[in-house]
Amino acid sequence: MLKEPSKQTYQEMVDSVTPKYNRPRNCIRAFLVGGIICLLGEIIKQWMMNGVGLGEEDAATVVTLTLIALSVIVTGLNLFGSIAKYGGAGALVPITGFANSVASPAIEYKKEGWVFGVGCKVFSIAGPVILYGIVTSWACGLVYWVLKVMGVV
């Protein structure tokens, strides 16, 4: 019969396999990666406004679509994971992370077909974000409406 390890032995084993994080370094990396993504977006926006002649709103739409497309392409080339591992939230928080969360399962399950692979899995990660985003915005809107009817706002 196997002997159960002691709590100290178990804790030593957990400590040996648990990754060690350097928070200041991770914050700097997230800041740099997120900043580069935002800088790229601003460069595209300024180019669209000054070089192409689009208005600010149209240029912002082009930036959004371009960053989504670039994120999906980088995901398809299997590079987004490395960028996200290095930059953490800096890569995942902007719209690029959302595009990656939609594209990754679609690419991974493409071999299972368009309906049962891509169609079923495309929102497996992003679906809960969309669901709870809609529910939260609905609840906030309801609270705002009640406060407005009561004359508070």
Tab-separated table of C-alpha atoms in Angstrom:
chain	number	residue	atom	x	y	z
A	1	MET	CA	0.000	0.000	0.000
A	2	LEU	CA	1.227	3.503	-0.827
A	3	LYS	CA	2.205	5.795	1.970
A	4	GLU	CA	0.497	9.179	1.901
A	5	PRO	CA	3.003	12.056	1.638
A	6	SER	CA	3.209	14.491	4.516
A	7	LYS	CA	1.905	18.038	4.179
A	8	GLN	CA	5.454	19.380	4.178
A	9	THR	CA	6.539	17.002	1.397
A	10	TYR	CA	3.479	17.900	-0.620
A	11	GLN	CA	4.089	21.635	-0.154
A	12	GLU	CA	7.724	21.229	-1.227
A	13	MET	CA	6.562	19.423	-4.373
A	14	VAL	CA	4.002	22.158	-5.128
A	15	ASP	CA	6.631	24.867	-4.593
A	16	SER	CA	9.051	23.100	-6.925
A	17	VAL	CA	6.602	22.968	-9.859
A	18	THR	CA	4.799	26.283	-9.335
A	19	PRO	CA	6.091	28.943	-11.728
A	20	LYS	CA	7.794	31.914	-10.108
A	21	TYR	CA	6.588	35.309	-11.320
A	22	ASN	CA	8.410	38.605	-11.354
A	23	ARG	CA	5.572	41.127	-11.113
A	24	PRO	CA	7.557	44.283	-11.905
A	25	ARG	CA	9.067	42.627	-14.992
A	26	ASN	CA	5.647	41.331	-16.098
A	27	CYS	CA	4.095	44.789	-15.652
A	28	ILE	CA	6.834	46.392	-17.738
A	29	ARG	CA	6.419	43.771	-20.461
A	30	ALA	CA	2.633	44.219	-20.493
A	31	PHE	CA	3.068	47.975	-20.691
A	32	LEU	CA	5.516	47.669	-23.586
A	33	VAL	CA	3.489	45.156	-25.606
A	34	GLY	CA	0.201	46.980	-25.003
A	35	GLY	CA	1.906	50.264	-25.807
A	36	ILE	CA	3.304	48.911	-29.070
A	37	ILE	CA	-0.150	47.675	-30.074
A	38	CYS	CA	-1.693	51.052	-29.228
A	39	LEU	CA	1.131	52.884	-30.999
A	40	LEU	CA	0.529	50.784	-34.098
A	41	GLY	CA	-3.158	51.652	-33.899
A	42	GLU	CA	-2.379	55.365	-33.558
A	43	ILE	CA	0.037	55.260	-36.514
A	44	ILE	CA	-2.630	53.616	-38.666
A	45	LYS	CA	-5.235	56.145	-37.489
A	46	GLN	CA	-3.020	59.142	-38.276
A	47	TRP	CA	-2.129	57.687	-41.663
A	48	MET	CA	-5.810	57.134	-42.463
A	49	MET	CA	-6.704	60.678	-41.399
A	50	ASN	CA	-3.748	62.598	-42.834
A	51	GLY	CA	-2.578	60.387	-45.689
A	52	VAL	CA	-5.835	58.934	-46.946
A	53	GLY	CA	-8.166	61.743	-45.859
A	54	LEU	CA	-10.654	59.810	-43.726
A	55	GLY	CA	-12.509	61.431	-40.866
A	56	GLU	CA	-11.597	60.527	-37.287
A	57	GLU	CA	-14.526	58.117	-36.838
A	58	ASP	CA	-13.844	56.307	-40.123
A	59	ALA	CA	-10.125	56.132	-39.347
A	60	ALA	CA	-10.905	54.608	-35.940
A	61	THR	CA	-13.046	51.968	-37.665
A	62	VAL	CA	-10.175	51.141	-40.017
A	63	VAL	CA	-7.822	50.821	-37.017
A	64	THR	CA	-10.204	48.420	-35.286
A	65	LEU	CA	-10.601	46.248	-38.371
A	66	THR	CA	-6.865	46.307	-39.100
A	67	LEU	CA	-5.880	45.302	-35.557
A	68	ILE	CA	-8.451	42.483	-35.623
A	69	ALA	CA	-7.152	41.250	-38.984
A	70	LEU	CA	-3.518	41.440	-37.845
A	71	SER	CA	-4.375	39.574	-34.654
A	72	VAL	CA	-6.100	36.786	-36.574
A	73	ILE	CA	-3.176	36.543	-39.005
A	74	VAL	CA	-0.645	36.415	-36.148
A	75	THR	CA	-2.824	33.781	-34.449
A	76	GLY	CA	-2.948	31.760	-37.669
A	77	LEU	CA	0.839	31.926	-37.944
A	78	ASN	CA	1.016	30.550	-34.371
A	79	LEU	CA	2.844	33.652	-33.106
A	80	PHE	CA	0.190	35.206	-30.861
A	81	GLY	CA	0.830	32.724	-28.050
A	82	SER	CA	4.479	33.756	-27.852
A	83	ILE	CA	3.562	37.446	-27.840
A	84	ALA	CA	0.923	36.860	-25.150
A	85	LYS	CA	3.321	34.775	-23.082
A	86	TYR	CA	5.872	37.591	-23.189
A	87	GLY	CA	3.480	40.556	-22.847
A	88	GLY	CA	0.670	39.033	-20.809
A	89	ALA	CA	-2.286	41.362	-20.407
A	90	GLY	CA	-0.619	43.875	-22.705
A	91	ALA	CA	-1.454	41.584	-25.625
A	92	LEU	CA	-4.669	40.123	-24.274
A	93	VAL	CA	-6.591	43.146	-23.044
A	94	PRO	CA	-6.891	45.171	-26.263
A	95	ILE	CA	-9.134	44.081	-29.100
A	96	THR	CA	-6.284	41.900	-30.348
A	97	GLY	CA	-6.807	39.496	-27.450
A	98	PHE	CA	-10.509	39.216	-28.191
A	99	ALA	CA	-9.799	38.514	-31.860
A	100	ASN	CA	-7.308	35.854	-30.795
A	101	SER	CA	-9.877	34.234	-28.490
A	102	VAL	CA	-12.290	33.903	-31.405
A	103	ALA	CA	-9.730	32.811	-34.015
A	104	SER	CA	-7.818	30.251	-31.915
A	105	PRO	CA	-10.625	27.705	-31.438
A	106	ALA	CA	-11.777	28.168	-35.032
A	107	ILE	CA	-8.283	27.397	-36.320
A	108	GLU	CA	-7.784	24.529	-33.872
A	109	TYR	CA	-11.046	22.758	-34.751
A	110	LYS	CA	-11.047	23.497	-38.513
A	111	LYS	CA	-10.032	19.883	-39.200
A	112	GLU	CA	-13.395	18.747	-37.807
A	113	GLY	CA	-15.270	20.639	-40.522
A	114	TRP	CA	-16.958	23.974	-40.985
A	115	VAL	CA	-20.117	23.149	-39.028
A	116	PHE	CA	-18.982	20.877	-36.186
A	117	GLY	CA	-15.466	22.292	-35.988
A	118	VAL	CA	-15.385	25.997	-36.750
A	119	GLY	CA	-19.095	26.661	-36.268
A	120	CYS	CA	-19.369	24.959	-32.898
A	121	LYS	CA	-16.077	26.080	-31.415
A	122	VAL	CA	-15.568	29.612	-32.749
A	123	PHE	CA	-17.104	31.271	-29.689
A	124	SER	CA	-16.112	28.681	-27.077
A	125	ILE	CA	-13.740	31.147	-25.394
A	126	ALA	CA	-15.246	34.470	-26.471
A	127	GLY	CA	-18.850	33.367	-25.919
A	128	PRO	CA	-18.871	33.813	-22.136
A	129	VAL	CA	-17.253	37.244	-22.540
A	130	ILE	CA	-19.988	38.285	-24.957
A	131	LEU	CA	-22.740	36.769	-22.800
A	132	TYR	CA	-21.684	38.387	-19.541
A	133	GLY	CA	-20.861	41.654	-21.277
A	134	ILE	CA	-24.420	41.819	-22.634
A	135	VAL	CA	-25.982	40.770	-19.318
A	136	THR	CA	-23.901	43.304	-17.374
A	137	SER	CA	-24.687	46.135	-19.796
A	138	TRP	CA	-28.385	45.233	-19.612
A	139	ALA	CA	-28.295	45.253	-15.786
A	140	CYS	CA	-26.430	48.590	-15.693
A	141	GLY	CA	-28.934	50.042	-18.162
A	142	LEU	CA	-31.815	48.853	-15.975
A	143	VAL	CA	-30.269	50.418	-12.860
A	144	TYR	CA	-29.680	53.657	-14.786
A	145	TRP	CA	-33.293	53.673	-16.030
A	146	VAL	CA	-34.668	53.094	-12.499
A	147	LEU	CA	-32.478	55.889	-11.111
A	148	LYS	CA	-33.589	58.185	-13.928
A	149	VAL	CA	-37.274	57.434	-13.306
A	150	MET	CA	-36.721	58.151	-9.606
A	151	GLY	CA	-35.105	61.475	-10.523
A	152	VAL	CA	-31.706	60.600	-9.049
A	153	VAL	CA	-29.801	61.094	-12.336
